[in-house]
Coordinates of C-alpha atoms in Angstrom, one line a residue:
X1 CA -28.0 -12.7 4.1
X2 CA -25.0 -11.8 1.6
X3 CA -21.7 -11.8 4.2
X4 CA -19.5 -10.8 1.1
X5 CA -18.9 -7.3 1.6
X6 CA -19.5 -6.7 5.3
X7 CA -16.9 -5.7 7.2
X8 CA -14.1 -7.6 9.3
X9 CA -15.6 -6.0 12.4
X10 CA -19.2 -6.6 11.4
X11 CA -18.1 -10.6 10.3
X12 CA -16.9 -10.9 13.8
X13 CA -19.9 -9.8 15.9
X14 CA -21.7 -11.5 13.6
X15 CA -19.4 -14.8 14.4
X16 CA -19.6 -13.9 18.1
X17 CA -23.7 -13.8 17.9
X18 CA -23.5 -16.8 16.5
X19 CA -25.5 -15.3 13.2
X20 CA -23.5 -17.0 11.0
X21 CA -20.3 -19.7 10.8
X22 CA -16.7 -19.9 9.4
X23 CA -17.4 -22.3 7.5
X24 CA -20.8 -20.2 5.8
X25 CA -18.4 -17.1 5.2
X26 CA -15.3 -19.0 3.6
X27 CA -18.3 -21.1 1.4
X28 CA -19.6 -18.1 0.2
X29 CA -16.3 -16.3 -0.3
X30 CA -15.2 -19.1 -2.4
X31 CA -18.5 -19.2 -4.7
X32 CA -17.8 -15.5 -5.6
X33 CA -13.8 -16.0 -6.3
X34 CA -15.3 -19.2 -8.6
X35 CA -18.3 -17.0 -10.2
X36 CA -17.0 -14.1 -10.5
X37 CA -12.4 -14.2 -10.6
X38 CA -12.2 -15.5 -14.2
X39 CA -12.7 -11.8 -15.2
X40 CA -10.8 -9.9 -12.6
X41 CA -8.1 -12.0 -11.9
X42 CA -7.2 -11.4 -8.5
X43 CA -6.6 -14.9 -6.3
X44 CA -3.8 -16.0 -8.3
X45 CA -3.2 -19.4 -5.6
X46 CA -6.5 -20.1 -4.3
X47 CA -5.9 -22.6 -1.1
X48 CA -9.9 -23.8 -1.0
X49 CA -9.0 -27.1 0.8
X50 CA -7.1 -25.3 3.7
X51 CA -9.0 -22.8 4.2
X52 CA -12.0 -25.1 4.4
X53 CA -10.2 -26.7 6.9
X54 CA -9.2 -24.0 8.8
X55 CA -13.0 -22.4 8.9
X56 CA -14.3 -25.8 10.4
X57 CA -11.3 -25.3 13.5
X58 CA -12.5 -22.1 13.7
X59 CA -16.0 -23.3 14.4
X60 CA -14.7 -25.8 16.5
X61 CA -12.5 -23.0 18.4
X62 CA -15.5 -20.8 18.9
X63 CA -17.7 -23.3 20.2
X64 CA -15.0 -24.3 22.7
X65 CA -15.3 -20.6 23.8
X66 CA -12.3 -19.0 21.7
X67 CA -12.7 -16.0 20.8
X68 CA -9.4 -14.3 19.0
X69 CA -9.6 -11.0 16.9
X70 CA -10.1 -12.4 13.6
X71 CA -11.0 -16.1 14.9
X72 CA -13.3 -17.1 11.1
X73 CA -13.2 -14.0 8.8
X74 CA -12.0 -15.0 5.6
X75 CA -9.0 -13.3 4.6
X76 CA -6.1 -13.2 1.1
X77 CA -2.5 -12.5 1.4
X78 CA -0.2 -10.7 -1.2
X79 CA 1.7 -13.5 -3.4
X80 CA 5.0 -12.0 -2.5
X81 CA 4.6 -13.4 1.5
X82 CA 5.8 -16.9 1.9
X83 CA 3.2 -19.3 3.0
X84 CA 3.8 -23.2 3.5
X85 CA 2.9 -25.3 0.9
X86 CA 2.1 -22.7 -2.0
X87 CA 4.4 -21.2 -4.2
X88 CA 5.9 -17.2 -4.1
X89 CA 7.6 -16.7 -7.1
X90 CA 7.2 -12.5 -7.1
X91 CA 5.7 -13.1 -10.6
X92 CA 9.4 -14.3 -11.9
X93 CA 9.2 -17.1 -14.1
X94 CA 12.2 -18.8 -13.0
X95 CA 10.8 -19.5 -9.7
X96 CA 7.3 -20.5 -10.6
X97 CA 7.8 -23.4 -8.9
X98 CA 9.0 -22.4 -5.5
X99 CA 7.4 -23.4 -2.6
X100 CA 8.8 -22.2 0.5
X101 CA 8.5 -24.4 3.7
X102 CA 7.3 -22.1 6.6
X103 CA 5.3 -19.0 7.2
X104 CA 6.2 -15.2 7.2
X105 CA 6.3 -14.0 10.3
X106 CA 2.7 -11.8 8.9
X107 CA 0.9 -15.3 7.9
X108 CA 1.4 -16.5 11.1
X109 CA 0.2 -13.8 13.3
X110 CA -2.8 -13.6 10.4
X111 CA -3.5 -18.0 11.4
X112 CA -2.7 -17.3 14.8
X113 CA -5.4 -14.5 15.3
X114 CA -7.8 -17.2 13.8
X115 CA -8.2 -15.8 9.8
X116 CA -8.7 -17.8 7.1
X117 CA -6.3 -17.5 4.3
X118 CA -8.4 -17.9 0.7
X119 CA -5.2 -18.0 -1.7
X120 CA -2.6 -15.4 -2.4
X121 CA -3.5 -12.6 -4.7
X122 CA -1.7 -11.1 -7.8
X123 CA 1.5 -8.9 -8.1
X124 CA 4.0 -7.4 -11.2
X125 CA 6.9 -8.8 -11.5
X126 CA 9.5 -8.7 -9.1
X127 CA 6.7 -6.2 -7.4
X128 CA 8.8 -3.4 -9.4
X129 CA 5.2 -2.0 -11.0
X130 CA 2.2 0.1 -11.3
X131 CA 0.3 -2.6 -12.7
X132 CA -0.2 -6.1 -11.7
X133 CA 0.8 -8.7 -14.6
X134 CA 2.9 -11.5 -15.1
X135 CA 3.8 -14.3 -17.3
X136 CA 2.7 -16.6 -14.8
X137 CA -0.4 -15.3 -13.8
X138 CA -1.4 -12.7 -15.8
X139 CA -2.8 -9.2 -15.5
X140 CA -5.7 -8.6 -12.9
X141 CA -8.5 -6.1 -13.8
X142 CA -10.1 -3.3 -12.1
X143 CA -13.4 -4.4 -11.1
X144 CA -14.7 -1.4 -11.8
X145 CA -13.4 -1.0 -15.7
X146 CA -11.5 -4.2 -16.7
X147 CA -9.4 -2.2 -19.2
X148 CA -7.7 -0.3 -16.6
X149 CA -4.8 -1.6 -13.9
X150 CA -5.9 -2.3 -10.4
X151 CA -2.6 -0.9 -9.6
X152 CA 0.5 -2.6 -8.2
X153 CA 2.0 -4.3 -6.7
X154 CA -0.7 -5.1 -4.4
X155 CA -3.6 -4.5 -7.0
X156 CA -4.7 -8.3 -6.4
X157 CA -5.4 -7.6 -3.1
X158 CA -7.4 -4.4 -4.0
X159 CA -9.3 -6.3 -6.5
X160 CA -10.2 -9.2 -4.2
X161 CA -11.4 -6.5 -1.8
X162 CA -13.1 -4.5 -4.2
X163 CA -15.1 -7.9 -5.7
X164 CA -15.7 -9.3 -2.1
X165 CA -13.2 -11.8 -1.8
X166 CA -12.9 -11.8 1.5
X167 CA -13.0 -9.1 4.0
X168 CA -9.2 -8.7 4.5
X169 CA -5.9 -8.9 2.9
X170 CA -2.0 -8.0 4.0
X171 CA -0.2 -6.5 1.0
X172 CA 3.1 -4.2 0.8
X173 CA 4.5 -1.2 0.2
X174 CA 7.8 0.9 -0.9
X175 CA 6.0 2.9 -3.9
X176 CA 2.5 3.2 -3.1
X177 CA 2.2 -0.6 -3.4
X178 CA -0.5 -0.5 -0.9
X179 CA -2.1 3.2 -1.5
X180 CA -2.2 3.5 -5.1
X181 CA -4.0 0.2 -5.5
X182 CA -6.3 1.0 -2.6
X183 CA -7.1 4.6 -4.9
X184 CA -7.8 2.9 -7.7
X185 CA -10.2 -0.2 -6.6
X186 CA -12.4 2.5 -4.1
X187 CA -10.9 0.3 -0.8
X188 CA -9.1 1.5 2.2
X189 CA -5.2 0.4 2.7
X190 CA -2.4 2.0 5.4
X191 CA 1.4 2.3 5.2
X192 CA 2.8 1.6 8.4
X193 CA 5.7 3.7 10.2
X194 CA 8.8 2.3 8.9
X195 CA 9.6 -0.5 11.0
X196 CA 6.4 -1.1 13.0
X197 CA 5.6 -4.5 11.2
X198 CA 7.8 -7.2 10.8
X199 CA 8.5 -8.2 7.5
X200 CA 10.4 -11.5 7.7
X201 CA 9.1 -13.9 4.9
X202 CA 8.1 -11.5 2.9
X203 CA 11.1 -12.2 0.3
X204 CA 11.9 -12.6 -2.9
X205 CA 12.0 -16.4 -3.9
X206 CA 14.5 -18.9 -2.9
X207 CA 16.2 -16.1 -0.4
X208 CA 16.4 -16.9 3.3
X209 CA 13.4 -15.3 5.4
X210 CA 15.9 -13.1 7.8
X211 CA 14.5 -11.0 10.0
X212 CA 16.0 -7.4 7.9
X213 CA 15.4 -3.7 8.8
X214 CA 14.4 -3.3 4.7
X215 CA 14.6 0.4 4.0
X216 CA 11.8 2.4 2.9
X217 CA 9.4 -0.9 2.1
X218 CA 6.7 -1.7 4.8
X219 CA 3.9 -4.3 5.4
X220 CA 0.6 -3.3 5.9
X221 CA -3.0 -3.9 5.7
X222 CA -6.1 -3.7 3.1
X223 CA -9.6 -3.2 4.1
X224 CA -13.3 -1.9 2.9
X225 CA -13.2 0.5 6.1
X226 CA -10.9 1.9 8.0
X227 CA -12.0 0.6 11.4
X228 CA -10.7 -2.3 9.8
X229 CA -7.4 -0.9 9.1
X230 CA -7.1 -0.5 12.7
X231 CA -8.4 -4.6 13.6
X232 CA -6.1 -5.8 11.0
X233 CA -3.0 -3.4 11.9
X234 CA -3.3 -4.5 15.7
X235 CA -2.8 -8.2 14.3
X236 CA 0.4 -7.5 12.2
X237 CA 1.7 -4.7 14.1
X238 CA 5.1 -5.3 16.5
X239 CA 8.6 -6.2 16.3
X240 CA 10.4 -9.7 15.1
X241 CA 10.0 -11.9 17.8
X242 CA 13.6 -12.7 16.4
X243 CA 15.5 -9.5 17.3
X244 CA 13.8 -6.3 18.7
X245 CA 10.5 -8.2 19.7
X246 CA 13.1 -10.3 22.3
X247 CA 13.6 -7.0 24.6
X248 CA 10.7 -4.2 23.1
X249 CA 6.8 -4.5 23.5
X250 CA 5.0 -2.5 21.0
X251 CA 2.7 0.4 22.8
X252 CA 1.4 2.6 19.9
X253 CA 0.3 6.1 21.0
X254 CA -3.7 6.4 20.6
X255 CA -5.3 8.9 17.9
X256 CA -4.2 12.7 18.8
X257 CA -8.1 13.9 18.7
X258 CA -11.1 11.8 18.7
X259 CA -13.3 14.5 17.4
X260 CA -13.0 15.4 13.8
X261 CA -13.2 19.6 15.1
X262 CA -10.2 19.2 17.3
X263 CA -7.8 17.9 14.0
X264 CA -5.4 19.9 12.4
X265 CA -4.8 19.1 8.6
X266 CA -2.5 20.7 6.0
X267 CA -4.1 20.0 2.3
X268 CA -1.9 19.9 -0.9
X269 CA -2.9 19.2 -4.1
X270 CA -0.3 20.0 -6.1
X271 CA 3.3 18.8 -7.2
X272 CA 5.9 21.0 -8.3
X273 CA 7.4 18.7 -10.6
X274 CA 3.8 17.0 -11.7
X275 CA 0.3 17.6 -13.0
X276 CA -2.4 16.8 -10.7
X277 CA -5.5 15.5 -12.6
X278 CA -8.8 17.0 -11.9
X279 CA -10.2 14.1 -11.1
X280 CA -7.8 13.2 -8.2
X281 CA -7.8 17.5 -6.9
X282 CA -11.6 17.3 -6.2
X283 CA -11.3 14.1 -4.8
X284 CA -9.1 16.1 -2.6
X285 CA -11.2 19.4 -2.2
X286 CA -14.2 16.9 -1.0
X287 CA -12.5 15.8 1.6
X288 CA -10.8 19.1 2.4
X289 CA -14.6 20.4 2.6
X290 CA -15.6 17.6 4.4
X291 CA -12.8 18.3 7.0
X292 CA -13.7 22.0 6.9
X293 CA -17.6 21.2 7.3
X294 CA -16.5 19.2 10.5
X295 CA -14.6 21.8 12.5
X296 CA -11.3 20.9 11.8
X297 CA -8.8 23.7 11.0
X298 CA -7.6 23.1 7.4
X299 CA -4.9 25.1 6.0
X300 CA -3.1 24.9 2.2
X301 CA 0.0 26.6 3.1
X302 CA 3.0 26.0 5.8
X303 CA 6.7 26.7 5.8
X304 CA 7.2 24.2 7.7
X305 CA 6.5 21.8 5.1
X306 CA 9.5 20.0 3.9
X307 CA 11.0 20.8 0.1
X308 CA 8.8 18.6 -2.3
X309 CA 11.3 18.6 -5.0
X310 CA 14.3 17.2 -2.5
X311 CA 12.0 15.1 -1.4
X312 CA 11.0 13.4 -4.6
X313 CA 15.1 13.3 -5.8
X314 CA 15.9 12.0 -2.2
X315 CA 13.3 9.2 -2.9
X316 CA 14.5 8.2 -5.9
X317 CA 17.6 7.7 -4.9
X318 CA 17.2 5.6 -2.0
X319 CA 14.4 3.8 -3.8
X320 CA 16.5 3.1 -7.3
X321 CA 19.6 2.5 -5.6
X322 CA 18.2 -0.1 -3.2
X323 CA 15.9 -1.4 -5.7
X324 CA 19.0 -2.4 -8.2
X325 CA 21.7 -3.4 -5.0
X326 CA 18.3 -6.4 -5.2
X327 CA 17.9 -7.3 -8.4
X328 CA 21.3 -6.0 -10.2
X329 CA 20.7 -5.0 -13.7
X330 CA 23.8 -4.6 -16.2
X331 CA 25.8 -1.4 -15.2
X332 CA 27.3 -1.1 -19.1
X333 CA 29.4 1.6 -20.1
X334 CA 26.8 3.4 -22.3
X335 CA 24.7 4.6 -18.7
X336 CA 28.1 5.5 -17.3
X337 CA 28.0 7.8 -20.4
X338 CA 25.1 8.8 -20.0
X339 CA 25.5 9.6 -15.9
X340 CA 28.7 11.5 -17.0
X341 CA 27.0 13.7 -19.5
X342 CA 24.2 14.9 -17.3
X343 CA 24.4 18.7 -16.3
X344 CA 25.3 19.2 -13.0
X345 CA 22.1 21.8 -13.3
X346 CA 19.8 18.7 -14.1
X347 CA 17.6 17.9 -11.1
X348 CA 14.7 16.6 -13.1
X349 CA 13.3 13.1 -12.0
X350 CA 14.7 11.2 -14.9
X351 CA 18.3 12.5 -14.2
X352 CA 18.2 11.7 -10.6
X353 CA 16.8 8.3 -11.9
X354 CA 19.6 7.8 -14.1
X355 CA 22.1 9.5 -11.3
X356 CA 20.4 6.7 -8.6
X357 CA 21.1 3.9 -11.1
X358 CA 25.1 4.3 -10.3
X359 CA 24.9 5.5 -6.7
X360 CA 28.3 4.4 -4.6
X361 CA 28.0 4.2 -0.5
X362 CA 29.3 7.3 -0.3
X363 CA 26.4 8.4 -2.6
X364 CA 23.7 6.5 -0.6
X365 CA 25.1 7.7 3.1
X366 CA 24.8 11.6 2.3
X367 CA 21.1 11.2 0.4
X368 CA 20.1 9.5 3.7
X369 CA 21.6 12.4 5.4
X370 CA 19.4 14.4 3.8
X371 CA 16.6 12.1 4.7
X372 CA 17.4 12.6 8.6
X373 CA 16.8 16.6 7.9
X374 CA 13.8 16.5 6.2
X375 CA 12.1 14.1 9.1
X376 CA 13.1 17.0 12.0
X377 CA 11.6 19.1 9.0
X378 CA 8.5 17.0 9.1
X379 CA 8.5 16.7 13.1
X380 CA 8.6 20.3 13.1
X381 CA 5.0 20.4 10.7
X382 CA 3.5 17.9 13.2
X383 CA 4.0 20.3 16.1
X384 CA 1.6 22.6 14.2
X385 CA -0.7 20.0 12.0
X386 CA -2.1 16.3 12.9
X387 CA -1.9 15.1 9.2
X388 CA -1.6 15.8 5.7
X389 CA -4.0 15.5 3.1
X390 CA -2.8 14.9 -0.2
X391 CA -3.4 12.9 -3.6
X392 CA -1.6 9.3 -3.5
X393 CA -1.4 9.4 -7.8
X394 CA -1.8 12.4 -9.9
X395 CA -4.7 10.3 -11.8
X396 CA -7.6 7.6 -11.3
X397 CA -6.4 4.0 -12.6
X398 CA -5.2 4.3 -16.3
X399 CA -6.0 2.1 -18.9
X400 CA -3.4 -1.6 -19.0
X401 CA 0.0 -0.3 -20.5
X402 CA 2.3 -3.6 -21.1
X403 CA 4.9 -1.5 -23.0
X404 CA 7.9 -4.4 -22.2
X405 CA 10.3 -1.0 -21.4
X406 CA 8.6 0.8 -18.3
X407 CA 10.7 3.5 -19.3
X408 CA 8.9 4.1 -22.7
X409 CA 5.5 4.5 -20.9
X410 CA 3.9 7.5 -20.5
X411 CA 0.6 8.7 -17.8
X412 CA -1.7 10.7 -19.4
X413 CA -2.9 14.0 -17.1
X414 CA -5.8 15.7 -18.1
X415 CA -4.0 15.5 -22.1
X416 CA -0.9 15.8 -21.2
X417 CA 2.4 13.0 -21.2
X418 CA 4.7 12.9 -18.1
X419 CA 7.2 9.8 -17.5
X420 CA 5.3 6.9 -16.2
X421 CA 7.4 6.6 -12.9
X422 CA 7.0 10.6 -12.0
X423 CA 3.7 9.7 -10.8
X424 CA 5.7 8.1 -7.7
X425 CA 6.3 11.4 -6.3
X426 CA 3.2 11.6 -4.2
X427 CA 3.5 8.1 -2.8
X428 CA 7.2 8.8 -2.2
X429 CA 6.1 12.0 0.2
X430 CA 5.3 9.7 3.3
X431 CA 7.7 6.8 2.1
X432 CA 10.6 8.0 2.0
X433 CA 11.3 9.5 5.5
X434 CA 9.0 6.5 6.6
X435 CA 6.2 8.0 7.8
X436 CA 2.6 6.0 8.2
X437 CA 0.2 6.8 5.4
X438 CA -3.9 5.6 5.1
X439 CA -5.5 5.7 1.9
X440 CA -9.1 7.0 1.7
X441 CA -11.6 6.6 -1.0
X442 CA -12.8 10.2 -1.7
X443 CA -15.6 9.9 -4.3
X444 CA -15.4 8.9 -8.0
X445 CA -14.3 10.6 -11.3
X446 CA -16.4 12.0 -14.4
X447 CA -16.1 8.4 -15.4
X448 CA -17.3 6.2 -12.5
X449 CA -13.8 5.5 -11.6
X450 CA -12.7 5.5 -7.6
X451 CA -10.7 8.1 -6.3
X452 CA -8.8 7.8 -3.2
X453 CA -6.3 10.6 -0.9
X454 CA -3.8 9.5 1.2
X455 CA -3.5 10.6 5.0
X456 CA -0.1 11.4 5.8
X457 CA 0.4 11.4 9.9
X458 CA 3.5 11.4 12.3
X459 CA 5.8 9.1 12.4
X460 CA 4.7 6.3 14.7
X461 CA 1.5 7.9 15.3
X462 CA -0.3 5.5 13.2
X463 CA -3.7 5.8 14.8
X464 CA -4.2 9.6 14.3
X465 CA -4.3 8.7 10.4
X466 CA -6.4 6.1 11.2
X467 CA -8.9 7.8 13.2
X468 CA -9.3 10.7 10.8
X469 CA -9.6 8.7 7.8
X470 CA -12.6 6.5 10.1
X471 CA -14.2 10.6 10.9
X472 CA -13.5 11.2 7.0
X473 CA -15.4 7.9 6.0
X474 CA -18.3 8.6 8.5
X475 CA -19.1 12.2 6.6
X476 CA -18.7 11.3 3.2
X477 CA -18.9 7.5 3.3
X478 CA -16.4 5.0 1.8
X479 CA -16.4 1.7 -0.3
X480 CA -19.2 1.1 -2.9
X481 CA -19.2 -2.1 -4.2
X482 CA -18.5 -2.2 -8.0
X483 CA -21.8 -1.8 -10.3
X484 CA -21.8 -5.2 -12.1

């Protein structure tokens, strides 16, 4: 039997039967990433010797009568999360050759639940992309057109699901890093609550692993089903043992409704300040139907929903401002110029971009004001709905643009040109007042390409995403391996 594409939870029975071993699953994981990577380019530091090793204590731990939650599935981890003995260099050529000495905190709860870790998969550099290229590694591939991104910055980790490298892998998110991947490779990923997974050692090269409160990013899982969202976000899931874990326990609240007829779900698919392709609005629609079909009470229209336009500015501007208080870039008087000469009546995205670029403390503190009104605005919607339904990108993957300037690309929507980063807006919805998001495979374009919609739930209510998108996946099925 071919183990490559089962599930995590259907590897683990399987393990628990004694069907198959560790060491059978990691061998055969490792024959496809040799066959079958040269092309898609996912496993950017394979680590076959360890993981060999760690398979046979796995067989060894089971026949000792261990049994842990992930205790011989083969597994990847993003490139960005420290891991002893291989190097993180967040694509950045000047640290190609950093190798950090311990764990992040997420490795270790990954080893200590019994996985075993295949390599580290691809990113862009400094993660600060759609795409996932770099000089050092290169660019991965979709596996399902290798002209077209896999996304970023955790399109490695959506590639190695999507081509059955392993059944698991942790990846990241601040800008759909985890979603828009997961959308464009047909695979399953979730954006955790803000602050509901530690993140400590998952840091920019050469930088100490401290156990920060980052704002807006998250860590979070990748998976071919959702169940296995749920198996894999149990592992990671729970304070620093360094800080908050010392005094909290984490007690998550279970799903709101069991039964897809008892969920309440409000469906957009359109932006105010975007195009939504047609591709990615029936991908929406099916499930909307699919929702509809099962008894749930869909509705497109609510007050209650928060301002989408503030909502994209306000996430710019925490997301641009934080993103260059990290990696500084020149502050020269020609943007100052250019900040100065905006009209005050200019709220499009690439004036609060440039506006963001030159944000004081002062600046930062009332846009995060803001933020704190529109999540009562959002716990006000989730009095009256379970979860939103929405795209995660206003297209399927797009064809490899390495333009060097970002800001000179352009996304094609149905024929027509927006800014390359305006098609952050939808992934910036949940993100930016740090709500938990799970991204769905909903079908495929015209083309053959996936399409996936993102689940938006309440904050901290991680597993009423999660269910749905597991009730979702029953009625109109999920991953489909690539056609070769």
């Amino acid at each position: 039997m071919e183990w490559s594409f089962q599930a995590a939870e259907e590897l683990v029975a399987a393990l628990r039967a004694g069907a198959v071993t560790s060491v059978e699953l990691t061998d055969e994981a490792i024959a496809r990433i040799e066959r079958d990577d040269e092309v898609i380019n996912a496993i950017c530091v394979p680590d076959f010797d360890r993981a060999r090793a760690a398979a046979r204590a796995a067989d060894q731990a089971r026949a000792r009568g261990e049994d842990r939650a992930l205790l011989g599935v083969p597994v990847t981890v993003k490139e960005c999360y420290n891991m002893a003995g291989l190097p993180t260099t967040w694509g950045m050529p000047p640290h190609r050759d950093y190798v950090p000495a311990e764990d992040a905190v997420q490795v270790s709860r990954l080893k200590a639940a019994g996985a075993v870790v295949l390599g580290k998969t691809n990113v862009p550099l400094g993660l600060q992309d759609i795409q996932s290229f770099n000089e050092i590694y290169g660019t991965t591939n979709n596996p399902w057109d290798h002209g077209r991104t896999s996304g970023g910055s955790s399109g490695g980790s959506a590639a190695a699901l999507a081509s059955g490298f392993g059944a698991l892998s942790i990846g990241s998110d601040i800008a759909g890093s985890l979603r828009t991947p997961a959308h464009f490779c047909g695979v399953h990923a979730h954006k955790p609550t803000l602050g509901l997974a530690a993140n400590r050692g998952m840091v920019p090269p050469g930088e100490p692993a401290l156990p920060v409160d980052l704002d807006l990013a998250v860590v979070g899982p990748m998976a071919r089903t959702a169940r296995d969202l749920t198996l894999l976000l149990d592992v990671m899931a729970g304070p620093d043992p360094l800080t908050f874990g010392v005094a909290h326990r984490l007690a998550l609240p279970p799903a709101r409704h069991e039964r897809l007829g008892d969920f309440r779900v409000l469906v957009l698919d359109q932006h105010p300040l975007i195009a939504t392709s047609a591709a990615v609005r029936a991908g929406v629609n099916r499930v909307a139907e699919a929702l509809n079909d099962g008894g749930a009470r869909v509705e497109r229209h609510s007050p209650l929903l928060p301002d989408l336009t503030e909502a994209a500015a306000l996430y710019l501007q925490l997301l641009i401002s934080g993103s260059v208080a990290r990696f500084p870039i020149e502050s020269d008087e020609q943007l100052r110029i250019r900040v100065a000469g905006l009209s005050a009546d200019d709220r499009s995205l690439d004036a609060e971009r440039l506006r963001a670029l030159m944000f004081s403390h002062s600046d930062w503190m009332r846009a995060n004001y803001r933020r704190e009104v529109h999540r009562h605005g959002w716990r006000q919607l989730f009095a009256e709905f379970d979860a939103v339904l929405c795209p995660i990108t206003p297209t399927p993957a797009f064809p490899h643009d390495h333009t060097p300037n970002p800001m000179e690309r352009l996304i094609d929507i149905d024929g027509v040109e927006y800014p390359y980063f305006d098609q952050l807006v939808w992934a910036g919805l949940a993100t930016m007042p740090g709500l938990p998001a799970t991204a769905v495979p909903a079908g495929r374009s015209a083309e053959g390409l996936p399409v996936g919609v993102q689940l938006i739930g309440p904050m901290f209510e991680d597993r009423t995403p999660l269910r749905l998108a597991e009730l979702i996946e029953q009625r109109i099925g999920g991953f489909q391996a690539p056609r070769p």
